[in-house]
Short mmCIF file of C-alpha atoms in Angstrom, two decimals:
data_model
loop_
_atom_site.label_atom_id
_atom_site.label_comp_id
_atom_site.label_asym_id
_atom_site.label_seq_id
_atom_site.Cartn_x
_atom_site.Cartn_y
_atom_site.Cartn_z
CA LEU A 10 93.77 113.11 122.74
CA GLY A 11 95.28 115.72 120.46
CA PRO A 12 96.24 119.33 121.27
CA THR A 13 93.40 120.67 119.08
CA TRP A 14 90.68 119.25 121.36
CA GLU A 15 88.33 122.14 122.14
CA HIS A 16 85.09 120.51 123.23
CA THR A 17 84.63 120.91 126.99
CA THR A 18 80.84 120.80 127.49
CA PHE A 19 80.43 117.07 127.99
CA HIS A 20 80.45 114.42 130.68
CA TRP A 21 81.30 110.77 130.62
CA ARG A 22 81.59 107.85 133.02
CA TRP A 23 84.04 105.87 130.87
CA ALA A 24 85.98 106.85 127.76
CA GLU A 25 88.63 105.48 125.43
CA LEU A 26 90.83 108.01 123.68
CA GLN A 27 93.62 107.27 121.25
CA ASN A 28 95.73 109.33 118.84
CA GLN A 29 98.73 107.11 118.25
CA PRO A 30 99.79 106.60 114.61
CA GLY A 31 99.16 103.18 113.18
CA SER A 32 96.20 102.38 115.42
CA ASN A 33 93.87 101.53 112.52
CA GLY A 34 91.56 98.65 113.22
CA ARG A 35 91.91 98.94 116.97
CA ASN A 36 89.06 97.69 119.13
CA PHE A 37 87.86 99.91 121.95
CA MET A 38 85.94 98.60 124.92
CA ILE A 39 83.88 100.67 127.36
CA PRO A 40 82.50 98.90 130.45
CA LEU A 41 78.95 99.81 131.44
CA THR A 42 77.80 98.54 134.83
CA LEU A 43 74.03 98.46 135.25
CA ARG A 44 74.06 98.38 139.03
CA SER A 45 75.35 101.96 139.20
CA HIS A 46 72.91 103.38 136.63
CA SER A 47 69.26 102.47 136.11
CA GLY A 48 68.54 104.65 133.06
CA PRO A 49 69.69 104.51 129.43
CA TRP A 50 73.35 104.82 128.41
CA PHE A 51 74.31 107.20 125.58
CA VAL A 52 77.41 106.41 123.55
CA GLY A 53 79.19 108.88 121.27
CA VAL A 54 82.10 108.64 118.83
CA TYR A 55 84.24 111.67 118.04
CA ALA A 56 87.05 111.98 115.49
CA ALA A 57 89.79 114.18 116.86
CA GLY A 58 91.61 114.49 113.52
CA SER A 59 90.61 115.67 110.06
CA ASN A 60 90.51 112.20 108.44
CA PRO A 61 87.21 110.34 108.24
CA VAL A 62 86.70 107.55 110.73
CA HIS A 63 84.62 104.41 110.26
CA ALA A 64 83.27 102.98 113.50
CA VAL A 65 81.14 99.93 114.28
CA LEU A 66 79.37 99.85 117.63
CA SER A 67 78.21 96.68 119.29
CA ILE A 68 77.06 95.64 122.74
CA ARG A 69 77.55 92.38 124.60
CA ASP A 70 76.87 90.98 128.02
CA ALA A 71 79.84 90.62 130.30
CA THR A 72 80.42 87.04 131.32
CA THR A 73 83.12 87.96 133.83
CA CYS A 74 83.88 91.01 135.94
CA ILE A 75 85.30 93.93 134.02
CA ASN A 76 89.03 94.59 134.39
CA HIS A 77 89.33 91.63 136.76
CA CYS A 78 88.16 94.02 139.50
CA SER A 79 91.52 95.80 139.05
CA PHE A 80 93.01 92.94 141.12
CA HIS A 81 91.52 94.78 144.12
CA GLY A 82 88.53 92.52 144.69
CA THR A 83 86.78 89.31 143.78
CA CYS A 84 84.13 88.65 141.14
CA SER A 85 80.71 87.52 142.33
CA ALA A 86 77.74 87.20 139.96
CA ASN A 87 79.50 89.43 137.41
CA HIS A 88 79.98 92.16 140.01
CA CYS A 89 83.09 93.15 141.94
CA VAL A 90 83.32 92.74 145.69
CA CYS A 91 86.13 95.10 146.62
CA GLN A 92 88.79 94.74 149.25
CA SER A 93 88.38 97.09 152.23
CA ASN A 94 90.94 99.58 150.87
CA TYR A 95 89.22 99.99 147.48
CA THR A 96 85.90 101.14 146.11
CA GLY A 97 84.14 101.67 142.76
CA ASP A 98 82.39 99.51 140.17
CA VAL A 99 85.66 97.72 139.34
CA CYS A 100 87.47 98.52 142.62
CA GLU A 101 89.39 101.21 140.77
CA THR A 102 89.69 103.79 143.56
CA MET A 103 92.05 103.40 146.52
CA VAL A 104 90.41 104.71 149.71
CA PRO A 105 93.43 105.41 151.98
CA GLU A 106 96.21 107.71 150.86
CA LEU A 107 99.35 106.41 149.22
CA ALA A 108 101.97 105.76 151.89
CA ASN A 109 105.48 107.07 151.49
CA GLY A 110 107.58 104.65 149.44
CA GLN A 111 105.04 101.81 149.70
CA PRO A 112 104.26 100.26 146.27
CA VAL A 113 100.66 99.62 145.27
CA THR A 114 99.77 97.11 142.57
CA GLY A 115 96.74 96.50 140.37
CA HIS A 116 95.46 95.75 136.88
CA LEU A 117 94.53 98.03 133.98
CA SER A 118 92.89 97.20 130.67
CA GLY A 119 92.48 99.88 128.06
CA SER A 120 89.82 102.37 129.07
CA ILE A 121 89.85 101.44 132.76
CA GLY A 122 91.72 103.84 135.03
CA ASN A 123 92.78 103.45 138.63
CA TYR A 124 92.71 106.35 141.09
CA PHE A 125 94.80 107.39 144.09
CA HIS A 126 95.60 110.36 146.30
CA ALA A 127 98.39 111.50 148.61
CA THR A 128 99.15 114.46 150.88
CA PRO A 129 102.82 115.54 151.20
CA TYR A 130 103.91 116.13 154.78
CA SER A 131 106.85 118.37 153.88
CA THR A 132 107.46 121.49 151.79
CA ASN A 133 109.60 119.59 149.27
CA GLY A 134 106.73 118.34 147.11
CA LEU A 135 106.42 114.70 146.06
CA GLY A 136 107.23 112.31 143.27
CA VAL A 137 104.98 109.60 141.83
CA SER A 138 106.08 106.76 139.58
CA PHE A 139 103.80 104.43 137.62
CA SER A 140 104.93 101.37 135.70
CA CYS A 141 102.78 99.02 133.64
CA PRO A 142 105.10 96.73 131.63
CA GLN A 143 103.52 94.52 129.01
CA PRO A 144 104.48 90.88 128.38
CA GLY A 145 105.95 89.86 125.07
CA GLY A 146 107.64 93.19 124.38
CA ARG A 147 104.48 94.88 123.14
CA LEU A 148 104.40 98.67 122.96
CA VAL A 149 102.44 100.27 125.77
CA HIS A 150 101.35 103.78 126.57
CA SER A 151 101.38 104.32 130.34
CA GLN A 152 99.67 107.56 131.32
CA LEU A 153 99.62 109.35 134.66
CA TYR A 154 97.43 112.36 135.44
CA ALA A 155 97.58 114.55 138.56
CA ARG A 156 95.34 117.27 139.92
CA ILE A 157 95.44 119.17 143.18
CA ASP A 158 92.48 118.90 145.60
CA SER A 159 90.19 117.04 143.17
CA PRO A 160 90.39 113.88 141.03
CA PRO A 161 91.75 114.44 137.51
CA THR A 162 89.96 113.51 134.31
CA LEU A 163 91.31 113.00 130.80
CA THR A 164 90.60 116.66 130.06
CA ALA A 165 90.87 118.33 133.49
CA PHE A 166 94.26 117.89 135.14
CA ASP A 167 97.21 119.93 136.38
CA TYR A 168 100.01 117.59 135.34
CA TYR A 169 100.32 114.76 132.85
CA THR A 170 103.06 112.42 131.71
CA GLY A 171 103.16 109.50 129.32
CA ALA A 172 104.98 108.80 126.08
CA PRO A 173 103.80 106.25 123.47
CA GLY A 174 105.75 103.03 123.77
CA ASN A 175 106.92 103.84 127.29
CA SER A 176 105.65 101.63 130.10
CA ASN A 177 106.99 103.98 132.82
CA ALA A 178 105.51 107.33 133.80
CA THR A 179 106.88 109.64 136.51
CA LEU A 180 105.69 112.97 137.88
CA ASP A 181 107.61 115.35 140.15
CA LEU A 182 105.05 117.64 141.74
CA PRO A 183 105.68 120.95 143.54
CA ALA A 184 105.18 121.64 147.23
CA SER A 185 101.54 121.98 148.23
CA PRO A 186 101.27 122.62 151.99
CA GLY A 187 97.78 121.80 153.22
CA HIS A 188 96.64 120.31 149.89
CA THR A 189 96.09 116.80 148.55
CA TRP A 190 97.17 115.48 145.14
CA TYR A 191 94.87 113.13 143.22
CA PHE A 192 96.09 110.74 140.49
CA ALA A 193 94.63 108.76 137.62
CA ALA A 194 96.65 105.96 135.98
CA TYR A 195 95.90 104.47 132.54
CA ALA A 196 97.52 102.03 130.14
CA ASP A 197 96.40 101.46 126.57
CA SER A 198 96.95 97.69 126.79
CA PRO A 199 95.96 95.24 129.53
CA GLY A 200 98.64 94.76 132.13
CA ASN A 201 99.60 94.76 135.79
CA TYR A 202 101.00 97.96 137.25
CA THR A 203 102.98 99.25 140.21
CA MET A 204 102.43 102.71 141.68
CA VAL A 205 104.82 104.31 144.19
CA ALA A 206 104.62 107.75 145.82
CA VAL A 207 107.69 109.36 147.40
CA LEU A 208 106.38 112.07 149.68
CA ASP A 209 109.90 113.51 149.92
CA PRO A 210 110.10 114.20 153.65
CA ALA A 211 112.18 117.25 154.43
CA THR A 212 115.62 116.61 155.86
CA CYS A 213 115.98 117.71 159.45
CA GLY A 214 119.58 118.81 159.25
CA ALA A 215 121.28 118.13 162.56
CA CYS A 216 119.07 116.72 165.31
CA ILE A 217 121.73 117.25 167.96
CA ASN A 218 119.86 115.49 170.75
CA GLY A 219 117.08 113.69 168.94
CA VAL A 220 116.04 111.83 165.79
CA CYS A 221 114.48 112.94 162.50
CA VAL A 222 110.89 111.77 161.93
CA ASN A 223 108.96 112.95 158.85
CA GLY A 224 111.13 116.02 158.48
CA LEU A 225 110.93 117.13 162.10
CA CYS A 226 113.34 116.57 164.97
CA GLN A 227 111.87 114.58 167.83
CA CYS A 228 113.95 115.59 170.82
CA ASN A 229 115.21 113.40 173.63
CA PRO A 230 113.70 114.11 177.06
CA GLY A 231 114.94 117.39 178.45
CA TYR A 232 115.89 118.86 175.04
CA TYR A 233 113.98 121.36 172.93
CA GLY A 234 114.20 123.52 169.80
CA THR A 235 114.02 122.77 166.08
CA ASP A 236 117.40 121.02 166.25
CA CYS A 237 117.07 119.73 169.85
CA SER A 238 120.01 121.88 170.91
CA LEU A 239 118.31 123.59 173.87
CA GLN A 240 118.63 121.74 177.15
CA ALA A 241 116.23 122.41 180.00
CA LYS A 242 117.50 122.07 183.53
CA LEU A 243 115.21 120.44 186.04
CA LEU A 244 113.85 122.76 188.73
CA VAL A 245 113.69 120.99 192.08
CA SER A 246 111.38 122.31 194.78
CA ARG A 247 113.17 124.61 197.25
CA VAL A 248 116.59 123.99 195.65
CA ASN A 249 118.28 127.18 194.43
CA GLN A 250 119.96 127.29 191.03
CA THR A 251 122.02 130.14 189.61
CA GLY A 252 122.38 131.43 186.09
CA THR A 253 123.24 134.40 183.90
CA ALA A 254 120.65 135.98 181.59
CA TYR A 255 121.61 137.43 178.20
CA VAL A 256 119.62 139.37 175.61
CA ASP A 257 118.18 137.16 172.84
CA GLN A 258 119.24 134.04 174.71
CA TRP A 259 117.16 131.78 176.92
CA ASP A 260 117.89 129.69 179.96
CA LEU A 261 115.33 126.90 180.08
CA TYR A 262 114.02 125.06 183.10
CA GLU A 263 111.56 122.22 183.30
CA LEU A 264 109.17 121.83 186.20
CA PRO A 265 108.82 118.19 187.25
CA ILE A 266 105.43 116.52 186.96
CA HIS A 267 104.09 115.04 190.19
CA PRO A 268 100.99 112.98 189.32
CA ASN A 269 100.13 112.45 192.99
CA SER A 270 100.63 116.05 194.07
CA THR A 271 97.66 117.71 195.78
CA ALA A 272 99.12 121.24 195.51
CA PRO A 273 96.78 123.36 193.34
CA PHE A 274 99.54 125.79 192.28
CA VAL A 275 103.22 125.71 191.46
CA SER A 276 105.33 128.82 191.99
CA VAL A 277 108.66 129.94 190.50
CA ILE A 278 110.75 132.56 192.29
CA LEU A 279 113.69 134.42 190.76
CA LEU A 280 116.07 136.88 192.41
CA GLU A 281 118.40 139.17 190.46
CA THR A 282 121.62 139.05 192.48
CA ALA A 283 123.39 142.10 191.00
CA SER A 284 120.73 144.06 189.11
CA GLU A 285 117.19 145.34 189.37
CA GLY A 286 114.51 144.83 186.75
CA LEU A 287 116.90 143.54 184.05
CA VAL A 288 115.75 139.91 183.99
CA TRP A 289 112.42 138.61 182.71
CA LEU A 290 110.71 135.39 183.79
CA PHE A 291 108.30 133.38 181.59
CA ALA A 292 106.45 130.06 181.75
CA SER A 293 104.55 128.07 179.11
CA ARG A 294 102.60 124.82 178.86
CA LYS A 295 102.47 124.96 175.05
CA GLY A 296 106.19 124.51 174.43
CA LEU A 297 109.13 126.86 174.43
CA PRO A 298 108.26 130.23 175.98
CA THR A 299 109.05 133.30 173.87
CA LEU A 300 108.59 137.03 174.28
CA THR A 301 105.20 136.73 172.58
CA SER A 302 104.10 133.16 173.39
CA PHE A 303 103.71 132.24 177.08
CA ASP A 304 101.12 131.50 179.75
CA VAL A 305 102.43 133.75 182.52
CA ALA A 306 105.33 136.18 182.84
CA ASP A 307 106.97 138.59 185.26
CA ARG A 308 108.53 141.53 183.43
CA GLU A 309 108.52 143.92 186.35
CA GLY A 310 111.25 146.53 185.90
CA ASN A 311 111.58 148.06 189.36
CA THR A 312 112.49 145.12 191.52
CA GLN A 313 115.02 142.34 192.03
CA HIS A 314 112.30 139.89 192.95
CA HIS A 315 110.25 138.07 190.32
CA HIS A 316 107.49 135.55 190.87
CA ILE A 317 105.01 133.57 188.77
CA SER A 318 102.36 131.00 189.76
CA LEU A 319 100.54 128.47 187.61
CA ASP A 320 97.59 126.17 188.13
CA ASN A 321 99.00 122.70 188.76
CA SER A 322 95.73 120.77 188.79
CA ASN A 323 96.38 119.11 185.39
CA ASN A 324 99.96 118.14 186.17
CA ASP A 325 101.04 119.58 182.79
CA ARG A 326 104.64 119.81 181.73
CA ILE A 327 105.70 123.42 182.27
CA LEU A 328 108.73 125.09 180.72
CA VAL A 329 110.25 128.15 182.39
CA GLY A 330 112.35 130.61 180.43
CA VAL A 331 114.70 133.31 181.69
CA THR A 332 116.17 136.08 179.50
CA ALA A 333 117.62 139.57 179.92
CA SER A 334 115.10 142.36 179.30
CA PRO A 335 116.06 144.32 176.15
CA PRO A 336 114.31 147.64 176.99
CA HIS A 337 116.63 148.25 179.95
CA LEU A 338 119.86 147.79 178.03
CA SER A 339 121.66 150.30 175.85
CA ARG A 340 122.39 149.42 172.22
CA GLN A 341 126.07 149.00 173.09
CA GLN A 342 125.22 146.69 175.98
CA GLN A 343 122.85 144.61 173.83
CA GLN A 344 125.59 144.05 171.24
CA ARG A 345 128.04 142.75 173.87
CA GLN A 346 127.83 138.98 174.02
CA ASP A 347 129.47 138.90 177.45
CA PHE A 348 126.93 141.21 179.06
CA GLY A 349 124.69 139.22 181.38
CA ARG A 350 122.68 139.52 184.56
CA CYS A 351 123.10 136.98 187.34
CA TYR A 352 120.10 135.47 189.06
CA CYS A 353 118.99 132.76 191.44
CA ILE A 354 115.89 130.68 190.73
CA THR A 355 113.84 128.05 192.57
CA THR A 356 110.35 126.56 192.65
CA THR A 357 107.84 125.53 195.25
CA SER A 358 104.31 124.11 195.41
CA LEU A 359 101.51 126.09 196.99
#
């Protein structure tokens, strides 16, 4: 397919395109499966260059399944019965997504393409490699097409790679959060291929108290945060614990889950021991509480006593957060790392 191709108002089910030098006398084969189309087939020949082309068209009945069912199925009465993971007239389309680093194999023969898709689960993009080596040292033209959110065609694609005589084709695709990449693989000579997608999971950095899974830290019990560096202390009913609250820092507490508890509510009580209205109290079922994300909070500014209650009927895991209240501190006080407010905290069931 040359760079001067301008015709775009057409549609085809199968096509064979070739512009390599020295390809005179080459035979092209287009598979037509009657079971997927009950009407007439129309066949066209187009010369992409300026030199005249002589073409002879002929038709023959297939005595075996086309493309050996891509090695993704079995042949029965000249029709392909596909494996559960593949579909199409010649089992050319993989149904599930490509898995990270897991090779997929199959068979290609000339005009027959095979089709895949994959969704990156990180912001680092992905890489796809396709190899279709030919026996006997014959030259091969492996071709790999990619398109975002819809299957590529030979004329509609976002990325393409493939050099004549090269049996390997590799694409490095950009990040595409929330989008799926679709691929089409071709080889100009019959052969068996291997396709591998590297979804390039993001590195977690340091998971201080956890492990990295698909680019995200999975924290050990009792630890939270993007790097699992925040430890939550366990609040025990009617047992007092002391702490010091700082601006822009959080003390975390975890309420224990009691599956057999009949108490409809759980209550958290905090007492400022040397200040009044300078400590805020938050609780969240959705994860780490923040100044803007929480279920309940006590930000009362005129009292030493703070109290929150939550419905305990679902026995959810509840995180409690304590921090110093910025509005009550002067700019100089906020900048002092050693400035803190002491408190005492406990919990009880109601």
